[in-house]
PDB file of C-alpha atoms in Angstrom:
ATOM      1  CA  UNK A 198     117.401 111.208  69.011  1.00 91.00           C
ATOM      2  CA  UNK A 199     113.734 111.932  70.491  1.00 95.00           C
ATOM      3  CA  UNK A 200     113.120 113.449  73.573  1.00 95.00           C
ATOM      4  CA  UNK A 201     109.760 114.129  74.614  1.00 96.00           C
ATOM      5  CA  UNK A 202     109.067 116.577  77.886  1.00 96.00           C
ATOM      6  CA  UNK A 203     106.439 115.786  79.927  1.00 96.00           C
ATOM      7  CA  UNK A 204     104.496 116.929  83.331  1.00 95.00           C
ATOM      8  CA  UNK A 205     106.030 116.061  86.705  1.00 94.00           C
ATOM      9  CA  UNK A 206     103.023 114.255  87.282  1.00 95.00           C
ATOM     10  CA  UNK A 207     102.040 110.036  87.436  1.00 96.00           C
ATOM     11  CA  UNK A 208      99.827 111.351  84.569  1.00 97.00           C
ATOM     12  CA  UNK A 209     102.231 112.881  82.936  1.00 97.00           C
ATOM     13  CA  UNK A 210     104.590 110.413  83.047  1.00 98.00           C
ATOM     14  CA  UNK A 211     103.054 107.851  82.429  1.00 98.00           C
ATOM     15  CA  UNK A 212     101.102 109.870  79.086  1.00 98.00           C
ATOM     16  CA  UNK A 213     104.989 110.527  78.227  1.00 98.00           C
ATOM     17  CA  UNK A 214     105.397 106.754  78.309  1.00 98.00           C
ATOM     18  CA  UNK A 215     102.996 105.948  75.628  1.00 98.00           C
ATOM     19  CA  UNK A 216     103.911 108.850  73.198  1.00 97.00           C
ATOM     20  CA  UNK A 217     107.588 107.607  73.553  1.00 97.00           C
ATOM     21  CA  UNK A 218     106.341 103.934  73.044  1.00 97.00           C
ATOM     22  CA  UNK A 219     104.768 104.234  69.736  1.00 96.00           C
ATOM     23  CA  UNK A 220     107.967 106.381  68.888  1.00 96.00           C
ATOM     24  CA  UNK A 221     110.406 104.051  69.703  1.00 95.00           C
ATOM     25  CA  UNK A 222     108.724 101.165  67.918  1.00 93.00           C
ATOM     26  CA  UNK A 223     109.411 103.026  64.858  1.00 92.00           C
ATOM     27  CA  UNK A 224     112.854 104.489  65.354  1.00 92.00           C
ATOM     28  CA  UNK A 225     114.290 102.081  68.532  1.00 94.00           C
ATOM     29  CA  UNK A 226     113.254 102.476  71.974  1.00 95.00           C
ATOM     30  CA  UNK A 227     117.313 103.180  72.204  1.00 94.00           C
ATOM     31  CA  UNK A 228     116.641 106.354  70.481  1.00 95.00           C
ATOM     32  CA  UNK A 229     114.031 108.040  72.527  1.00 96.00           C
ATOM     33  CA  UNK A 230     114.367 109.590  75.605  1.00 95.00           C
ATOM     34  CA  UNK A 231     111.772 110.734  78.468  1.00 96.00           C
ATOM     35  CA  UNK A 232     112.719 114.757  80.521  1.00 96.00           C
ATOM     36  CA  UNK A 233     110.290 116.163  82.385  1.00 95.00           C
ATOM     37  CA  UNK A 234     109.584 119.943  81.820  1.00 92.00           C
ATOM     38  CA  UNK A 235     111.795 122.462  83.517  1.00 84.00           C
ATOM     39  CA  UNK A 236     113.971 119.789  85.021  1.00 85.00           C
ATOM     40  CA  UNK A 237     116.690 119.367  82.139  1.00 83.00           C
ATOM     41  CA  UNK A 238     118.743 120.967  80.038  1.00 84.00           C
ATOM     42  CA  UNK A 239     118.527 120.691  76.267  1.00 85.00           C
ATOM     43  CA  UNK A 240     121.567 118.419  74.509  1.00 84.00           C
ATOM     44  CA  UNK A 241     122.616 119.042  70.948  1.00 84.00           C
ATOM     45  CA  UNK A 242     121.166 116.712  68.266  1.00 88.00           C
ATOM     46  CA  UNK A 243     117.949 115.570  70.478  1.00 90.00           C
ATOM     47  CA  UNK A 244     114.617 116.434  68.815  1.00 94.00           C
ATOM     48  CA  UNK A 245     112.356 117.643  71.756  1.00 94.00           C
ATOM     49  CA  UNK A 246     108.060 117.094  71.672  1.00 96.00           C
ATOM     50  CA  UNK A 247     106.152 118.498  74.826  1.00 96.00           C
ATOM     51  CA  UNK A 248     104.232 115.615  75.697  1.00 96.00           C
ATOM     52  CA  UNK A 249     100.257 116.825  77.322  1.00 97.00           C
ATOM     53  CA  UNK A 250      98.929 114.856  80.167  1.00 97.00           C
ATOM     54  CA  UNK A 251      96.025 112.303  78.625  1.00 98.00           C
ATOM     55  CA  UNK A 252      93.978 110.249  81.172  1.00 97.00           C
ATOM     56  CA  UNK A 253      93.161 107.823  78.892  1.00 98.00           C
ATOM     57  CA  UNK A 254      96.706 107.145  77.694  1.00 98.00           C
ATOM     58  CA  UNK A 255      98.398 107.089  81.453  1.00 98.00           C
ATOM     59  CA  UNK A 256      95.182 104.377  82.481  1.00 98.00           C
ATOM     60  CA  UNK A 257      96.666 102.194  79.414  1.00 98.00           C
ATOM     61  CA  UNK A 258     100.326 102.291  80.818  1.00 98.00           C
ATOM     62  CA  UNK A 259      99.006 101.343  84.137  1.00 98.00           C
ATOM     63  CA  UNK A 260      97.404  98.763  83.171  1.00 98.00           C
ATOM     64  CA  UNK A 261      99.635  97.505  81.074  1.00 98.00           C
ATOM     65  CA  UNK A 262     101.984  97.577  83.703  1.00 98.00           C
ATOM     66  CA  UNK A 263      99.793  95.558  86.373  1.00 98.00           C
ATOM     67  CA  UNK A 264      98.937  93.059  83.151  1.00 98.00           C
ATOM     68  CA  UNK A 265     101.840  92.272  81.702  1.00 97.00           C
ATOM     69  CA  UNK A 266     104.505  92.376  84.636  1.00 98.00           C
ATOM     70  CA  UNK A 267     102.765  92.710  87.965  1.00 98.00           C
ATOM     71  CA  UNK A 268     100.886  94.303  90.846  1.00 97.00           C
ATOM     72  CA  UNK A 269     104.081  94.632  92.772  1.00 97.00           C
ATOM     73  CA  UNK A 270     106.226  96.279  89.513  1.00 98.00           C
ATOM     74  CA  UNK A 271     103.325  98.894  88.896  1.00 98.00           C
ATOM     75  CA  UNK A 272     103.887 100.124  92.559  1.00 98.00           C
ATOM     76  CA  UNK A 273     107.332 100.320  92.455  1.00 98.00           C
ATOM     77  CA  UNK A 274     107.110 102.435  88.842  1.00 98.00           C
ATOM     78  CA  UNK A 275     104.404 104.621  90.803  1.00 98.00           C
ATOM     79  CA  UNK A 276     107.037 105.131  94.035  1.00 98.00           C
ATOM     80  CA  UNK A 277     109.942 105.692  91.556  1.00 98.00           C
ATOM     81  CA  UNK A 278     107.212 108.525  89.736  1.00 98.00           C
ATOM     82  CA  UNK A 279     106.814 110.099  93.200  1.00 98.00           C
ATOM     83  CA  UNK A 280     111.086 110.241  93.414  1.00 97.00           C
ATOM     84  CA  UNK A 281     112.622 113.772  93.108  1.00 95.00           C
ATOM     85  CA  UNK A 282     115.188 112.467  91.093  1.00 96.00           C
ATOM     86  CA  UNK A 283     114.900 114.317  88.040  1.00 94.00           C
ATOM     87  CA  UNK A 284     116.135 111.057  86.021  1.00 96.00           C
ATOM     88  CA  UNK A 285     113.121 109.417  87.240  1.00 97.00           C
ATOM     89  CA  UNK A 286     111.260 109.431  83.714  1.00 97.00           C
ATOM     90  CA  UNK A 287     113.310 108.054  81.627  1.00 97.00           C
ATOM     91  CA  UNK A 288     114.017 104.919  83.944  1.00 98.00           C
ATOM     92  CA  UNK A 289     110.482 103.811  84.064  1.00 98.00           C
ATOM     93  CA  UNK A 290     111.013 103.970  80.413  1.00 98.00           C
ATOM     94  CA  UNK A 291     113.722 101.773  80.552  1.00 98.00           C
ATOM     95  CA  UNK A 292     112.712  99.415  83.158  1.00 98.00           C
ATOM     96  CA  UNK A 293     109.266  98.671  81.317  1.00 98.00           C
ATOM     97  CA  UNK A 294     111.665  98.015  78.143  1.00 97.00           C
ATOM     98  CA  UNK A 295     113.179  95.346  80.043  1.00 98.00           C
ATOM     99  CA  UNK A 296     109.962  94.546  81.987  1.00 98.00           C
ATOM    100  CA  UNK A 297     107.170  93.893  79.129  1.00 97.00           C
ATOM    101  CA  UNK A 298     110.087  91.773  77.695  1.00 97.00           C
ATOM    102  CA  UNK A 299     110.885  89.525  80.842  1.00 97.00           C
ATOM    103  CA  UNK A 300     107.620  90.193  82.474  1.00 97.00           C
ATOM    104  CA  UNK A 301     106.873  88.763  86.185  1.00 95.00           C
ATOM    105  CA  UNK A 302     111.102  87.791  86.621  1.00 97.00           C
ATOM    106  CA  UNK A 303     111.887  91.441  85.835  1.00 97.00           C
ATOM    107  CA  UNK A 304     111.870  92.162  89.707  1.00 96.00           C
ATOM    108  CA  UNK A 305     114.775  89.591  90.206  1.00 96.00           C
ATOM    109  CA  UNK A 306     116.840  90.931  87.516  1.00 97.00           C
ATOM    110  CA  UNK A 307     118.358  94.036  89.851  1.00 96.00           C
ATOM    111  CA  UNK A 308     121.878  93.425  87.726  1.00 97.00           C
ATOM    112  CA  UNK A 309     120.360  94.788  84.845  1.00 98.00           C
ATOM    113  CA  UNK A 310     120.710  98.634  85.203  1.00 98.00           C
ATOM    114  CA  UNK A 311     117.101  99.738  84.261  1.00 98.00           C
ATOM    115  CA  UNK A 312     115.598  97.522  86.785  1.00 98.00           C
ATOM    116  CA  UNK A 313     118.054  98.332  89.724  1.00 98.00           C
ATOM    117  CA  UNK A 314     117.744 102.075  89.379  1.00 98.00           C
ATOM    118  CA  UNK A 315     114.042 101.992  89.772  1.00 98.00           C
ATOM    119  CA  UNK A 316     114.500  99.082  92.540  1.00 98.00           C
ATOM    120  CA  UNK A 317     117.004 102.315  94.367  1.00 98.00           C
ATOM    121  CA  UNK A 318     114.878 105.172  93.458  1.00 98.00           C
ATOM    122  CA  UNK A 319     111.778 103.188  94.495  1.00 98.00           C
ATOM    123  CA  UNK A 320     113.352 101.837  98.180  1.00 98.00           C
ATOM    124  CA  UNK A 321     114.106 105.747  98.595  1.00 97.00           C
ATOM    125  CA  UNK A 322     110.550 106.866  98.247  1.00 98.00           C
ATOM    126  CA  UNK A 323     109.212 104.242 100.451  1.00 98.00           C
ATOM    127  CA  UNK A 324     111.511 104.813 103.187  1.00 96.00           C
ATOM    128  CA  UNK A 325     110.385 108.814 103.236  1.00 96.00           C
ATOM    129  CA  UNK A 326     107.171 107.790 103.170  1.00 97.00           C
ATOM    130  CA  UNK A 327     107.416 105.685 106.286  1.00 96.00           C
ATOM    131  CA  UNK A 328     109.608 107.722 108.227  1.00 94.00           C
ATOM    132  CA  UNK A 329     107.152 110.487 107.563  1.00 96.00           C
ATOM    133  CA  UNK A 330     104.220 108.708 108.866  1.00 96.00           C
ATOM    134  CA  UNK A 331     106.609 108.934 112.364  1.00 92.00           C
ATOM    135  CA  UNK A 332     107.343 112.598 111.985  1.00 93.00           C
ATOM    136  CA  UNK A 333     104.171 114.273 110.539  1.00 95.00           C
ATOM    137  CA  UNK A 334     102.907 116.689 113.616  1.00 91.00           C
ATOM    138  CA  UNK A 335      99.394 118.094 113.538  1.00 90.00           C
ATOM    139  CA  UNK A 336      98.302 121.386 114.908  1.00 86.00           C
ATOM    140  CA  UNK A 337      94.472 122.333 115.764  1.00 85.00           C
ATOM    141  CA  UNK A 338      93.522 125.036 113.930  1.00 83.00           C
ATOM    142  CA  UNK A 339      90.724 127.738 115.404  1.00 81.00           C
ATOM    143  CA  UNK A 340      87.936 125.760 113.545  1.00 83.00           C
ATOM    144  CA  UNK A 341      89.072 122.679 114.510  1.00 85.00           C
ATOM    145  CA  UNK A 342      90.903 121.104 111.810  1.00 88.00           C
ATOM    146  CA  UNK A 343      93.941 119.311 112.407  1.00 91.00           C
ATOM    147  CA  UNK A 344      97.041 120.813 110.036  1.00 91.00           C
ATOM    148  CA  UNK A 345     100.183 119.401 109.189  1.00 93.00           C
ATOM    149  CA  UNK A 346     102.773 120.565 107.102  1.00 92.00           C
ATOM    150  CA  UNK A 347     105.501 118.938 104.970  1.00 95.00           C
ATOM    151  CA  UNK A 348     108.737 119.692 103.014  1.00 94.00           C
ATOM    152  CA  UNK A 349     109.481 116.165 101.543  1.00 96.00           C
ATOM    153  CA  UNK A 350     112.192 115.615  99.162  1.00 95.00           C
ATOM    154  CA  UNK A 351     109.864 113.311  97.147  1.00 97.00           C
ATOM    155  CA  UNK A 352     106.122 113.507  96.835  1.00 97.00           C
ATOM    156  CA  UNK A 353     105.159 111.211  99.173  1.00 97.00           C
ATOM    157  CA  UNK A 354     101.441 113.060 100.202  1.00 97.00           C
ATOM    158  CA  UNK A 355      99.721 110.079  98.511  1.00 97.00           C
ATOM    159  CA  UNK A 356     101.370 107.321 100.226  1.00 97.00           C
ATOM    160  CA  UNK A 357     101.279 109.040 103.404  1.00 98.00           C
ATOM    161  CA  UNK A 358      97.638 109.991 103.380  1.00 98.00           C
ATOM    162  CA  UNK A 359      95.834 106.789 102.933  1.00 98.00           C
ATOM    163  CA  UNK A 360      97.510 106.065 106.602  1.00 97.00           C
ATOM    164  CA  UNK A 361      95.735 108.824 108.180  1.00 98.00           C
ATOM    165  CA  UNK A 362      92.829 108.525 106.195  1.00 97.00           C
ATOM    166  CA  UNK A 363      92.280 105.208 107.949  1.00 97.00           C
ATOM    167  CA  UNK A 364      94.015 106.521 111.353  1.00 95.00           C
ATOM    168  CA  UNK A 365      91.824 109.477 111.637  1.00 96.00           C
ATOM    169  CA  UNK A 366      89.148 108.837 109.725  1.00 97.00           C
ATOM    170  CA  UNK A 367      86.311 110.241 112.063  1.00 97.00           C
ATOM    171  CA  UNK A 368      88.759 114.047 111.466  1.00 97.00           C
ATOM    172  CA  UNK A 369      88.692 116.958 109.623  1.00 96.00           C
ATOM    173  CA  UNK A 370      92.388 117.297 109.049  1.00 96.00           C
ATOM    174  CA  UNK A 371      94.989 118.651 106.335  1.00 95.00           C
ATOM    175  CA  UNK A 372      98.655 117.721 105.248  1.00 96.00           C
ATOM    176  CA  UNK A 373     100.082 119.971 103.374  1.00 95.00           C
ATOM    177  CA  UNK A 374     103.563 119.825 101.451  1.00 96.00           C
ATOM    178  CA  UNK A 375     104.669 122.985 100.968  1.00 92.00           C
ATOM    179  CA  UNK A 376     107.403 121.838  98.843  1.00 93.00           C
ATOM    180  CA  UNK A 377     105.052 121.384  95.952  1.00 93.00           C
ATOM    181  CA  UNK A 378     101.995 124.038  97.139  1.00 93.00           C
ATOM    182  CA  UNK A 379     100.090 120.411  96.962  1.00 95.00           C
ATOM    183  CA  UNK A 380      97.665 119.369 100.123  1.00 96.00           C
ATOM    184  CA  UNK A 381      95.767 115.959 101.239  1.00 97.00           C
ATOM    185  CA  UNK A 382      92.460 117.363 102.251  1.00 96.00           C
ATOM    186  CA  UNK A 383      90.384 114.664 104.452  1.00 97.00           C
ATOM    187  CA  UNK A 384      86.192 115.243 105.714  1.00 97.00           C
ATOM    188  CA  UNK A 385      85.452 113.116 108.728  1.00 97.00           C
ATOM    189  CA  UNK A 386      84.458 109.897 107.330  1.00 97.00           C
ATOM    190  CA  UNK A 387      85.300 110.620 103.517  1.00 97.00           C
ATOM    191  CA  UNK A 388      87.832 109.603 101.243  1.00 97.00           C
ATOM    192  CA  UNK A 389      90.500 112.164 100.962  1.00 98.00           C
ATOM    193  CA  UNK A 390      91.327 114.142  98.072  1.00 97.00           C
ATOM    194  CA  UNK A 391      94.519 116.545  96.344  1.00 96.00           C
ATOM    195  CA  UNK A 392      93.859 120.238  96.320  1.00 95.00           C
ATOM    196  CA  UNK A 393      96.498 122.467  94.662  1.00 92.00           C
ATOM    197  CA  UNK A 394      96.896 125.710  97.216  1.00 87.00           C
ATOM    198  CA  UNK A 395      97.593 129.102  96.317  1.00 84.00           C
ATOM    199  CA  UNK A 396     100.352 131.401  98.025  1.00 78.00           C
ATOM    200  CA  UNK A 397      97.649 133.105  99.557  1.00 82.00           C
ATOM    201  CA  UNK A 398      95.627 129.927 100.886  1.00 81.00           C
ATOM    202  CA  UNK A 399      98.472 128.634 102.044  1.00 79.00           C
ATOM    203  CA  UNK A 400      99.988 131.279 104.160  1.00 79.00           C
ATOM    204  CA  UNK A 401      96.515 131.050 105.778  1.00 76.00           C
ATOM    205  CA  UNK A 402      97.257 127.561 107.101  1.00 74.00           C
ATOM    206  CA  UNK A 403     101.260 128.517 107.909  1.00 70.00           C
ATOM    207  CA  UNK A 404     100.472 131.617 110.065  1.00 68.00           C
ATOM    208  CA  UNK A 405     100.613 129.643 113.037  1.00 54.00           C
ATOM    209  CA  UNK A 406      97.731 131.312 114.394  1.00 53.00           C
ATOM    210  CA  UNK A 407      96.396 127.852 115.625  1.00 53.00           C
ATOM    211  CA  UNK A 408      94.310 126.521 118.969  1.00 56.00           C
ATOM    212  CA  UNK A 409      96.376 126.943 121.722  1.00 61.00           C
ATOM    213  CA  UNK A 410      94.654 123.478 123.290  1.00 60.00           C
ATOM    214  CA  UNK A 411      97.452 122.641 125.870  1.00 68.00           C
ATOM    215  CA  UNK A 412      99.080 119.310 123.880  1.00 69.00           C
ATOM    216  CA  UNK A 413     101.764 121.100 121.929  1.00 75.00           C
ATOM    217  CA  UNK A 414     103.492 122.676 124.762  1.00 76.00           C
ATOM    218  CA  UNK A 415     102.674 119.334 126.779  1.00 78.00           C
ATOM    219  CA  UNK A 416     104.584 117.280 124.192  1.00 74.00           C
ATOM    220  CA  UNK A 417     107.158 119.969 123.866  1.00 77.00           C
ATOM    221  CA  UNK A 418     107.845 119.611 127.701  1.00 81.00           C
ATOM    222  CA  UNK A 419     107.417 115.751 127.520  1.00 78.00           C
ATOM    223  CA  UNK A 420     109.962 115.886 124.414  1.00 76.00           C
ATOM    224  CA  UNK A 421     112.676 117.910 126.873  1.00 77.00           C
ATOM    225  CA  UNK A 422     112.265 115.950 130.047  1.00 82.00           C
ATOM    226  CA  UNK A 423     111.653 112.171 128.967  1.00 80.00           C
ATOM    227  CA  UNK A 424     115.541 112.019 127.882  1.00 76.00           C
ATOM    228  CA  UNK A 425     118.304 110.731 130.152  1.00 79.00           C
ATOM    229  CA  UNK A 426     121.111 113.800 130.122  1.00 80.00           C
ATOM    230  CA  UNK A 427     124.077 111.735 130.582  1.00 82.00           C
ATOM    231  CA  UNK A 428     123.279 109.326 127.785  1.00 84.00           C
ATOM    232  CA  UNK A 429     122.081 111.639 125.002  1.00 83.00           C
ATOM    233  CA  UNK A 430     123.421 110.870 121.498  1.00 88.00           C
ATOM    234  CA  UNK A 431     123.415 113.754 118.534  1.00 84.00           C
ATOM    235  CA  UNK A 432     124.914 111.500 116.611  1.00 87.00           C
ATOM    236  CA  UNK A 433     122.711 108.865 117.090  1.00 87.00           C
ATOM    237  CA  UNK A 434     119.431 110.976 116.804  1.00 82.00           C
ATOM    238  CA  UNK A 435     120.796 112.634 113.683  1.00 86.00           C
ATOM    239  CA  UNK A 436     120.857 109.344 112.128  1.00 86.00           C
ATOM    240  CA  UNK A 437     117.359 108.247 113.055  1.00 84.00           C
ATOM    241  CA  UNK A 438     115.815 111.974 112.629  1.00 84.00           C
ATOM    242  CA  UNK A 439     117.482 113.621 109.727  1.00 86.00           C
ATOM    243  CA  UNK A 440     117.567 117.600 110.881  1.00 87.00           C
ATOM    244  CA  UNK A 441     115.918 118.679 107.592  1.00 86.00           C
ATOM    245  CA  UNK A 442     112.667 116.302 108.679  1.00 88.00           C
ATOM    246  CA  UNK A 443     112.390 118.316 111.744  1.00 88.00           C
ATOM    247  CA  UNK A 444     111.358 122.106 110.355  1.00 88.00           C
ATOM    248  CA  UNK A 445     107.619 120.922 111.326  1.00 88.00           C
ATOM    249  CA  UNK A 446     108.099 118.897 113.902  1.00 87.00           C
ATOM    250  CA  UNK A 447     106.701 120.260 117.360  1.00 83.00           C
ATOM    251  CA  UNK A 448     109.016 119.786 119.456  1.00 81.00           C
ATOM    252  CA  UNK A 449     111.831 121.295 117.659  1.00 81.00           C
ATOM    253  CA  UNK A 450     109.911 124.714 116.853  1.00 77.00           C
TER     254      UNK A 450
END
C-alpha cells in the first residue's frame, strides 16, 4: 500500500491528488491512499511519500474536475477540502475515482460511499459557512479598521469573505480565524487577499484595545432588552446559536 502525505491546503490536496493518480494507475487506485501531514498515524505495511504543494499540478486537478464532471462537483470537492475532518483527503480521492468514471451523474449517485461522504462533509462546510456570515461581529479598531475574529471548526475564511468583500466593499476591514493564525485582509474597494499572521501580529489585533464608538455597548444593551423574559428558550437558542460560535460574538463578551 501507498500513502502519500500532503499539506492541509486546496493546493496541497489537490497536488496530493495527482501524485496519487499516476500511482494508482500503475499499482490500483485501491492501493493508494491520501493523509495529510500531522493529522494521522502511520499503519504497518503502508509505504509513505511526502507529497510538496505544486501549482501547476493542483490547476490540472481542478480543471479536470470542472471538465470532466462539473462546475457544481469541483465546489463541493473544494468545500469538502475546507472540512476539518481529517479523512477529508482521501475521499476526494475516492469520489473523483467514481466521478471521472460516471462523470456529470456522479452527484446523484449519494448510495455509493465515496460520493455520499463528500456530499456529508461538503453540506457541513457550507452550513458553517452560512451560519457564520450571521455570527461574524466586527470591532473598530483605533485606525479605523473593522476586525473580526473567528474559531471555525472548518476553514471557511474563503467562503465567508467574498460576502463581505461585496457587503463592505467601500471598508478597510479584517477577519481573522484564529484557529488556523490565517486572516482575510480587504482595502476599500479591492479584492481581498489571505495573509498568514504571526503570534505577535495577531495578539495585536486580539488585545481588545479597540474604538470605543458607542455601537458595541448599544447592541449589547439592544441584545439584553429586545427579548421577552417569560418566553425565553435556552434550549431553543442553543440549537440555532451553537455556544462554541459565540466566543466572538458581542453580545456574549
Amino acid at each position: 500500500m501507498k500513502g502519500f502525505l500532503c499539506e492541509d491546503t486546496i493546493e496541497g490536496i489537490f497536488t496530493g491528488i495527482y501524485d496519487a493518480w499516476a500511482s494508482g494507475m500503475e499499482t490500483g487506485h485501491e492501493n493508494v491512499r491520501l493523509f495529510l501531514i500531522r493529522q494521522y498515524e502511520p499503519e504497518l505495511f503502508f509505504e509513505y511519500e511526502e507529497v510538496f504543494p505544486d501549482a501547476d499540478k493542483a490547476e490540472k486537478v481542478a480543471r479536470a474536475i470542472r471538465k470532466k464532471i462539473s462546475g457544481e462537483a469541483f465546489r463541493r470537492v473544494y468545500r469538502t477540502a475546507m472540512s476539518s475532518q481529517p479523512d477529508r483527503a482521501d475521499a476526494i480521492y475516492r469520489f473523483l475515482m467514481e466521478g471521472f468514471r460516471y462523470k456529470e451523474d456522479t452527484l446523484r449517485m449519494l448510495q455509493l460511499p465515496a460520493v455520499g461522504r463528500v456530499f456529508e462533509l461538503a453540506r457541513k462546510v457550507a452550513n458553517e459557512a452560512h451560519l457564520f456570515l450571521e455570527f461574524i461581529r466586527f470591532e473598530q479598531l483605533k485606525n479605523g479598521v473593522l476586525f473580526a475574529a473567528i474559531a471555525p471548526k472548518s476553514n471557511v475564511l474563503t467562503l465567508v469573505a467574498p460576502h463581505f468583500e461585496d457587503r463592505f466593499s467601500g471598508e478597510n476591514w479584517i477577519i481573522y480565524d484564529e484557529t488556523r493564525a490565517l486572516a482575510a485582509v480587504h482595502e476599500a474597494l479591492k479584492p481581498y487577499v489571505l495573509a498568514r499572521l504571526t503570534e505577535e501580529q495577531a495578539g495585536i489585533f486580539l488585545d481588545r484595545n479597540k474604538e470605543n464608538d458607542g455601537y458595541t455597548d448599544l447592541w449589547k444593551v439592544f441584545f439584553n432588552t429586545i427579548g421577552i423574559e417569560d418566553r425565553k428558550n435556552y434550549r431553543c437558542q442553543r440549537t440555532m446559536m451553537p455556544l462554541w460560535y459565540r466566543k466572538h460574538m458581542t453580545e456574549f463578551l
